[in-house]
Coordinates of C-alpha atoms in Angstrom, one line a residue:
Chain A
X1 CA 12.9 115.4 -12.8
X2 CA 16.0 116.6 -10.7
X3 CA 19.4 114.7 -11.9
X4 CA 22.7 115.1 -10.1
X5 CA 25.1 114.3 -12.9
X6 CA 28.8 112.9 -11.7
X7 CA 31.8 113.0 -13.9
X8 CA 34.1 111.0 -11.4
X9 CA 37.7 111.5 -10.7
X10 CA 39.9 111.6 -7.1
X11 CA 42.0 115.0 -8.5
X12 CA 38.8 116.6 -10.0
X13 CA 35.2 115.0 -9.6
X14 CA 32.8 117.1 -11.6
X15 CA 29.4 117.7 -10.3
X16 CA 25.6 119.4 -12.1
X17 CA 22.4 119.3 -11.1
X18 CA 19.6 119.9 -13.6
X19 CA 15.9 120.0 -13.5
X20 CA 13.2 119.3 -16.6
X21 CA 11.8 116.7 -18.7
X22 CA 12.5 115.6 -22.0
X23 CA 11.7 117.6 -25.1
X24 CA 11.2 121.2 -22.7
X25 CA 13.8 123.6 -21.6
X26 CA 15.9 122.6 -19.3
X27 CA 17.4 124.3 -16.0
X28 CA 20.6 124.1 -14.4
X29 CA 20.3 124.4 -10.6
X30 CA 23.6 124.2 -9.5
X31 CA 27.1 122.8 -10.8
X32 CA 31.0 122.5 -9.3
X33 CA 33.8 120.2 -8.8
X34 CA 34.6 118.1 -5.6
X35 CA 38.7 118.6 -5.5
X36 CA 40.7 116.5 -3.5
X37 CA 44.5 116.8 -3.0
X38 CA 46.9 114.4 -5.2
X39 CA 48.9 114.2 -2.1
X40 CA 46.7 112.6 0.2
X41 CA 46.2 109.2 1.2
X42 CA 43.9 107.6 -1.1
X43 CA 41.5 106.5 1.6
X44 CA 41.2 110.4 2.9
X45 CA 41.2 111.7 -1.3
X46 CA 38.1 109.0 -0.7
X47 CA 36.2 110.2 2.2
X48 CA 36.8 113.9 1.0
X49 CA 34.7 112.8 -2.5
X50 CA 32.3 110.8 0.2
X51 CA 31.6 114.4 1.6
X52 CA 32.2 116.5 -1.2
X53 CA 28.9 114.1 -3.0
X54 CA 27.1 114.1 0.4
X55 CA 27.0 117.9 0.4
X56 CA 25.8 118.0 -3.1
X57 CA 22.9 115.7 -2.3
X58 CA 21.8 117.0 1.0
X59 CA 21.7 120.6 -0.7
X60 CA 20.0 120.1 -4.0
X61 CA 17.8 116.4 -3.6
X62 CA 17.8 115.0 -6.5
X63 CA 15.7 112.1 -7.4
X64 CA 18.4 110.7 -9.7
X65 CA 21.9 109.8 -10.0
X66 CA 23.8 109.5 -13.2
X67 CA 27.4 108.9 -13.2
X68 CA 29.5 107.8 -16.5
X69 CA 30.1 104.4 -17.0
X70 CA 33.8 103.6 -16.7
X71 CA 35.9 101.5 -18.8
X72 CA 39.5 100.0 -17.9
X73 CA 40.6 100.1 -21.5
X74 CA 41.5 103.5 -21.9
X75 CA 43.6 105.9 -20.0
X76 CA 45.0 103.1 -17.4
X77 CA 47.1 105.1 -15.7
X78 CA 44.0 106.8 -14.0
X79 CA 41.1 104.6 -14.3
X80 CA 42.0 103.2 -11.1
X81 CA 40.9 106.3 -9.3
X82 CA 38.0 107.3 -12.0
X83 CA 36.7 103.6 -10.8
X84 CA 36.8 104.5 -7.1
X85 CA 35.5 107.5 -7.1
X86 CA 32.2 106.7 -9.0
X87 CA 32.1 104.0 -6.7
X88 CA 31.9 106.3 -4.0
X89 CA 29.2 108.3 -5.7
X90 CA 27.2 104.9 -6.5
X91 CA 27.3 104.1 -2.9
X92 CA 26.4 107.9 -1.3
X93 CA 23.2 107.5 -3.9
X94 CA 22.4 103.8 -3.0
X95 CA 22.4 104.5 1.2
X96 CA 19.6 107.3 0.0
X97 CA 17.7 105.1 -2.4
X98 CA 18.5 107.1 -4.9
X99 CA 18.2 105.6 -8.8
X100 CA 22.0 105.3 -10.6
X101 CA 22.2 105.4 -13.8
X102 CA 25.3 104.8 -16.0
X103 CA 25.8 106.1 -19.1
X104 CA 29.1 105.7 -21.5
X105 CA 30.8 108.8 -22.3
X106 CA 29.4 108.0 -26.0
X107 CA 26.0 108.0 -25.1
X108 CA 26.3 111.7 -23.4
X109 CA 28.4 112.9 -26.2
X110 CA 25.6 111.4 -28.8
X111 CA 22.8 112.8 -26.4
X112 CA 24.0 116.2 -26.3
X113 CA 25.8 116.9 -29.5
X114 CA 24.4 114.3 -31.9
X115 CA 27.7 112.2 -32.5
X116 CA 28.8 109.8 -29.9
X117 CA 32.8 111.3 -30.6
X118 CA 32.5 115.2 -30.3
X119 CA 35.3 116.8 -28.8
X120 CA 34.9 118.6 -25.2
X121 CA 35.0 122.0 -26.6
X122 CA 31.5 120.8 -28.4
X123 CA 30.0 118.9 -25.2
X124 CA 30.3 122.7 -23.8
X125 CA 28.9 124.7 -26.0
X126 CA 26.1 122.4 -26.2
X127 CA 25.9 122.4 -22.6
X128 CA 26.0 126.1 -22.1
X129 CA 23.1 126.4 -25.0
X130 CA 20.8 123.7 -23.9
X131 CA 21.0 125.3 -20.1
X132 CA 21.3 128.8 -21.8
X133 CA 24.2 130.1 -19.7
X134 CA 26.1 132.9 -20.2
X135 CA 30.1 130.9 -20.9
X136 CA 30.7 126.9 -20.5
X137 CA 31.2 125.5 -17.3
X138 CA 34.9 125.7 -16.2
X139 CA 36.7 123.1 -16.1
X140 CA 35.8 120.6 -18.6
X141 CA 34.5 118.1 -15.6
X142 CA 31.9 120.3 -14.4
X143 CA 30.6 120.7 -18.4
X144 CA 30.6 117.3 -18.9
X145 CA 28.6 116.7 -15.3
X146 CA 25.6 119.0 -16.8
X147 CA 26.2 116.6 -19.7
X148 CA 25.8 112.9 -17.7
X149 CA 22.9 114.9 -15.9
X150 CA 20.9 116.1 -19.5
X151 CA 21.6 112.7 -21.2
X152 CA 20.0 110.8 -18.4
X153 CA 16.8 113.6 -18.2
X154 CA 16.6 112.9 -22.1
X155 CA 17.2 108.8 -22.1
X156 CA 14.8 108.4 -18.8
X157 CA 11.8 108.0 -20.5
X158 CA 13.0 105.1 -23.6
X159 CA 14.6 103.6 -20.4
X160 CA 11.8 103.5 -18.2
X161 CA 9.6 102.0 -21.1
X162 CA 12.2 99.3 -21.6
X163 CA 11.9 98.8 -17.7
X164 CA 8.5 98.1 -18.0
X165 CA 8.5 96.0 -21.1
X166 CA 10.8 93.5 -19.3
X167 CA 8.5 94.2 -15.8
X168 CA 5.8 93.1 -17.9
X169 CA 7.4 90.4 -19.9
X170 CA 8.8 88.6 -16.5
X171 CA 5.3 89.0 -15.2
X172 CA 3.6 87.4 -18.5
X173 CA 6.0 85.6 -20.6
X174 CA 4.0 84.9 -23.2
X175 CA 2.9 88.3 -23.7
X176 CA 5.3 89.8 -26.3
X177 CA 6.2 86.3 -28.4
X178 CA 5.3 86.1 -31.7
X179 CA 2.5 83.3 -31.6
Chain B
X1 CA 47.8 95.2 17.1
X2 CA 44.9 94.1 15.1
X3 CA 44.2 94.0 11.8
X4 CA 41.6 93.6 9.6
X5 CA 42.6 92.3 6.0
X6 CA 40.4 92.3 2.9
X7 CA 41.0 90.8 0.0
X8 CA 38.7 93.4 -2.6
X9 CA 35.9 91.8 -4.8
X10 CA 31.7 92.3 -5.4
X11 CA 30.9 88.8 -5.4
X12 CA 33.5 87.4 -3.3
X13 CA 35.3 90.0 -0.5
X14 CA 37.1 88.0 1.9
X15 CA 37.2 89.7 5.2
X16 CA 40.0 88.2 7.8
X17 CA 41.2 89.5 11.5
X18 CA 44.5 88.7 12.8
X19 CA 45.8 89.9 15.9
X20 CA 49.4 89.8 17.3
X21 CA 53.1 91.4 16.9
X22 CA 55.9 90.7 14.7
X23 CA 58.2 87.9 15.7
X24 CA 55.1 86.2 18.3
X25 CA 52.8 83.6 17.5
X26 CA 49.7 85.4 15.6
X27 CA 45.7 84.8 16.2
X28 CA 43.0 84.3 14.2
X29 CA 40.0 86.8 15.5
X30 CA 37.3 86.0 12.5
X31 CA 37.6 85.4 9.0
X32 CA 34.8 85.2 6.4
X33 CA 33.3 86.4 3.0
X34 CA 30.8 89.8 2.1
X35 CA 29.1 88.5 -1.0
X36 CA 26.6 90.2 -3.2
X37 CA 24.5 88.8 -5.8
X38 CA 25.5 89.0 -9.7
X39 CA 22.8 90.1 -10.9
X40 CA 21.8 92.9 -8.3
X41 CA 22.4 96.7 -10.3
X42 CA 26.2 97.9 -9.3
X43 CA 25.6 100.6 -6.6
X44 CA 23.3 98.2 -4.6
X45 CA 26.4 95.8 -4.6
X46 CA 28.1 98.3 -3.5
X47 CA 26.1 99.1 -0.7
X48 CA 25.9 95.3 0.1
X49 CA 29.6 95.0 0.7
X50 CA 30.0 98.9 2.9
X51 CA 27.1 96.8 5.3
X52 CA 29.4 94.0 5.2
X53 CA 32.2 95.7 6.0
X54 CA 31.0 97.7 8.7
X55 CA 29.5 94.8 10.3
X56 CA 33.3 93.6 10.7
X57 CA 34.6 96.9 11.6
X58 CA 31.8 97.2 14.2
X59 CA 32.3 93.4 15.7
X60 CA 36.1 93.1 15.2
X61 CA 37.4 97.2 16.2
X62 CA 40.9 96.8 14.2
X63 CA 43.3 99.6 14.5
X64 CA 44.7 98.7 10.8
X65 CA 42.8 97.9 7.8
X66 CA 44.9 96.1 5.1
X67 CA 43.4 96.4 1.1
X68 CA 45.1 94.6 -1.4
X69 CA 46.2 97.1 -3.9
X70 CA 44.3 96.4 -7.4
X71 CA 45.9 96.6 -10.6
X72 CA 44.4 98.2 -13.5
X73 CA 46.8 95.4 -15.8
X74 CA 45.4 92.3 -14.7
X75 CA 42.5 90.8 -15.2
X76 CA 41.0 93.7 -17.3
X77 CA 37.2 92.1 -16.6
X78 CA 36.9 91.9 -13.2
X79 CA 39.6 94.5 -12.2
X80 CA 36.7 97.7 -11.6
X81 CA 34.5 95.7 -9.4
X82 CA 37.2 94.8 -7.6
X83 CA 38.7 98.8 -7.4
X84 CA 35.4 100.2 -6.6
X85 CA 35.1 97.3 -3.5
X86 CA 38.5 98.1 -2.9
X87 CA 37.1 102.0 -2.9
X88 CA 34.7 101.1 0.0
X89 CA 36.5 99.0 2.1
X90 CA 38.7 102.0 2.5
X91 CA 36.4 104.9 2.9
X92 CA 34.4 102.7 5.6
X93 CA 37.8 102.5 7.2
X94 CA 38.7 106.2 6.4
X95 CA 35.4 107.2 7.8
X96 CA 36.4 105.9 11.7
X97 CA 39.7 106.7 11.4
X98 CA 41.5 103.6 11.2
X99 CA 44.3 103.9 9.3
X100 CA 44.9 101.7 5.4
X101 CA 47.9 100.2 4.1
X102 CA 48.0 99.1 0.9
X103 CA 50.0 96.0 -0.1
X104 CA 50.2 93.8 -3.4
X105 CA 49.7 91.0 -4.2
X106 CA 53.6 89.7 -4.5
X107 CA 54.4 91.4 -1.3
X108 CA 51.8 89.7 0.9
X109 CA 52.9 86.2 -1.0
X110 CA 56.5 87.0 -0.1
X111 CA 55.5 87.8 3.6
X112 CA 53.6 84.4 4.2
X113 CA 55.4 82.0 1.7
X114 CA 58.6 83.7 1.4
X115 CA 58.1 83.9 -3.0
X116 CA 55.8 86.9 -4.9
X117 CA 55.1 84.4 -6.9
X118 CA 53.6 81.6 -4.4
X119 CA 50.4 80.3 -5.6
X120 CA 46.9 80.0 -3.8
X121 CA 47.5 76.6 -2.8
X122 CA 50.9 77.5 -0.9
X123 CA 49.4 80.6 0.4
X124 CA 46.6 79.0 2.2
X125 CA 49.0 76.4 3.7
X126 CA 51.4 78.8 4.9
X127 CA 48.1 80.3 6.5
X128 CA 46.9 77.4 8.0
X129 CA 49.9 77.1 9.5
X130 CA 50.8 80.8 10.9
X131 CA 47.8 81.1 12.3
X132 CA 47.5 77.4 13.8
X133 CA 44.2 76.5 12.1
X134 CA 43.1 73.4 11.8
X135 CA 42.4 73.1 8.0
X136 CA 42.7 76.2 5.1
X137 CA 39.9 78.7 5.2
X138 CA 37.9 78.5 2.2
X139 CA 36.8 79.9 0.0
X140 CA 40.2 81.4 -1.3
X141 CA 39.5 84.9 -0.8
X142 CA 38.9 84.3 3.2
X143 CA 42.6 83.0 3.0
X144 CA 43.7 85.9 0.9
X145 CA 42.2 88.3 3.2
X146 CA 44.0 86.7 6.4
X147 CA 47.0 86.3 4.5
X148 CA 46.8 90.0 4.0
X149 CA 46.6 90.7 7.8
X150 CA 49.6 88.8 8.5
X151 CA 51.5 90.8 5.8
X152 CA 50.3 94.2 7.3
X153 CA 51.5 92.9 10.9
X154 CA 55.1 91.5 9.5
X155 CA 55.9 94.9 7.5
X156 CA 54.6 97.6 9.7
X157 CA 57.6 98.0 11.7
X158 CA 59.8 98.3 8.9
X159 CA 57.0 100.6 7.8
X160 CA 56.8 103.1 10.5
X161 CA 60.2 103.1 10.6
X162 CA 60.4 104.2 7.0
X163 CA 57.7 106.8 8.2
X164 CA 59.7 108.2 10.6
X165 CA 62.5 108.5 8.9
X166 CA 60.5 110.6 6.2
X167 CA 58.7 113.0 9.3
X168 CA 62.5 113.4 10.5
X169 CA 63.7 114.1 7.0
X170 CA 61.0 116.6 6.6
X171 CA 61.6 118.8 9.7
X172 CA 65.4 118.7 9.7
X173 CA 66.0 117.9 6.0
X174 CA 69.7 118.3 6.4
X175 CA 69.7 115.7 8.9
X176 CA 70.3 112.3 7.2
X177 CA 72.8 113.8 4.5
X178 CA 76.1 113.3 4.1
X179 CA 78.4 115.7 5.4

C-alpha cells in the first residue's frame, strides 16, 4: 500500500509518501514541503499547492490519500488557510479517484507514538525510527506528513473491515442484530 | 465587465453573473446553485462543486470572479465547508487566469442596500431591483451570489484606483509624500 500523507498549510504544506502494510517494515519513498509565498494572492498561494500536490502524485502514484482532519477551534488565525489547502489536496486526489482519508491530529499522534498528545519532537523520532532514517524530517510538516501517511497504512485495515461490516449490514439488515 | 459572483458553501453555492459598469444599468447573465449531496464523503463534494464551477466559468467567460471572504468567527459549524468551497471556487478561477476579489459580507450589504448590516430579505429586494428582475432569486444563496457581482462591479474602480496608486508608490516611493 502506497500512502501520500498531507499535512496542509498555504505557507508550508508538508508532504510523505510511504509504502508497506501494517505490522511489517515500512519504507519512506519520498517526502518535502509544497512552499508558497505569504505574499501572494490567496488564489495563486492556491493554485501553486494545486501544482505543488499534482507533482507529488504524478511522480510517486499513490493509491491513497490521507490528509489531517482540520478543526476550526484551535489556532483561528490560520485555520482558514490549513482548511483551503487540504481542500485543495482533497480535490487533486478526488479528480484521480484516489481514496481520502482523514485522520485527527490525535489519531496520528496515538498511531505513531502511543499517546494521542505527544509533542512534535516525539512524532519525529518516531517517524525517523519507524522509517529508519538517518535524522527527522526537517521541518516539522514534512515529519508529521510521514506521520498522516503511517497512521493511515496502520488504521487501513480496522477501517476497511468497518467498511465492510456496514457494506454488509446495508446489504442484509438483519444480519448483525441480536435476535 | 463581467463578473461571476459566488456565494461559498458544499450544499448550497450560489453561482450569479452580472454584467455592466459602474454608474449604468447592470444585467443579469445567469444565476443558479452547485449543490452536492450531504451525505457524499468530503473530497467528492468537493469535486462536485470545481465541476460546477467550471461549468459556469466555461458557459458564462467572466473576466472577475467575486468569493465572499469566510470568516473563521462565525458560524464555527459550517464555516470549513464553506472555506474549502471558497478554496475551489478560487483555484478554478486562478487556474484560467481570471482574476478574485474578495469581499465580505458587510461590504457587499453596504454596496446593494446601503447598511453592512442589511438582512437577507432587503438584500434580495435591492437585487431584484438592480438587476430589473421580475421576482427575488431563490434560494438565498443565488441572491447572495449576484449580490456579490454587483458589489465587485460598484468597488472595482475605486479598487484599481487604490491599485495604482500602490504600483505608483512602489516604483517612485517618494512620490506621493509630503514635501
Amino acid at each position: 500500500m502506497r500512502v501520500l500523507g498531507v499535512d496542509p498549510g498555504l505557507t508550508r504544506c508538508g508532504v510523505g509518501v510511504v509504502e508497506g502494510v501494517a505490522g511489517r517494515p515500512l519504507t519512506m519513498v519520498g517526502v518535502g514541503v509544497v512552499r508558497t509565498p505569504a505574499d501572494a494572492e490567496l488564489s495563486h498561494r492556491l493554485l501553486a499547492v494545486e501544482q505543488g500536490i499534482e507533482q507529488w502524485l504524478d511522480e510517486h502514484r499513490p493509491e491513497f490519500v490521507a490528509v489531517e482532519r482540520v478543526f476550526s477551534q484551535h489556532n483561528v488565525r490560520t485555520v482558514m488557510g490549513t482548511a483551503q489547502a487540504s481542500a485543495v489536496a482533497m480535490l487533486c486526489a478526488a479528480r484521480r479517484g484516489i481514496p481520502v482519508a482523514l485522520h485527527t491530529p490525535s489519531e496520528v499522534k496515538a498511531a505513531v507514538t502511543g499517546s494521542g498528545r505527544a509533542d512534535k519532537a516525539q512524532v519525529g523520532a518516531m517517524v525517523t525510527r519507524l522509517l529508519r532514517l538517518a535524522a527527522p524530517p526537517k521541518p516539522a510538516d514534512a515529519a508529521d506528513a510521514l506521520a498522516l501517511a503511517i497512521c493511515h497504512i496502520w488504521r487501513a485495515p480496522a477501517q476497511n473491515r468497518l467498511q465492510q461490516a456496514v457494506a454488509l449490514h446495508t446489504a442484509h439488515p438483519t444480519k448483525g442484530r441480536t435476535a
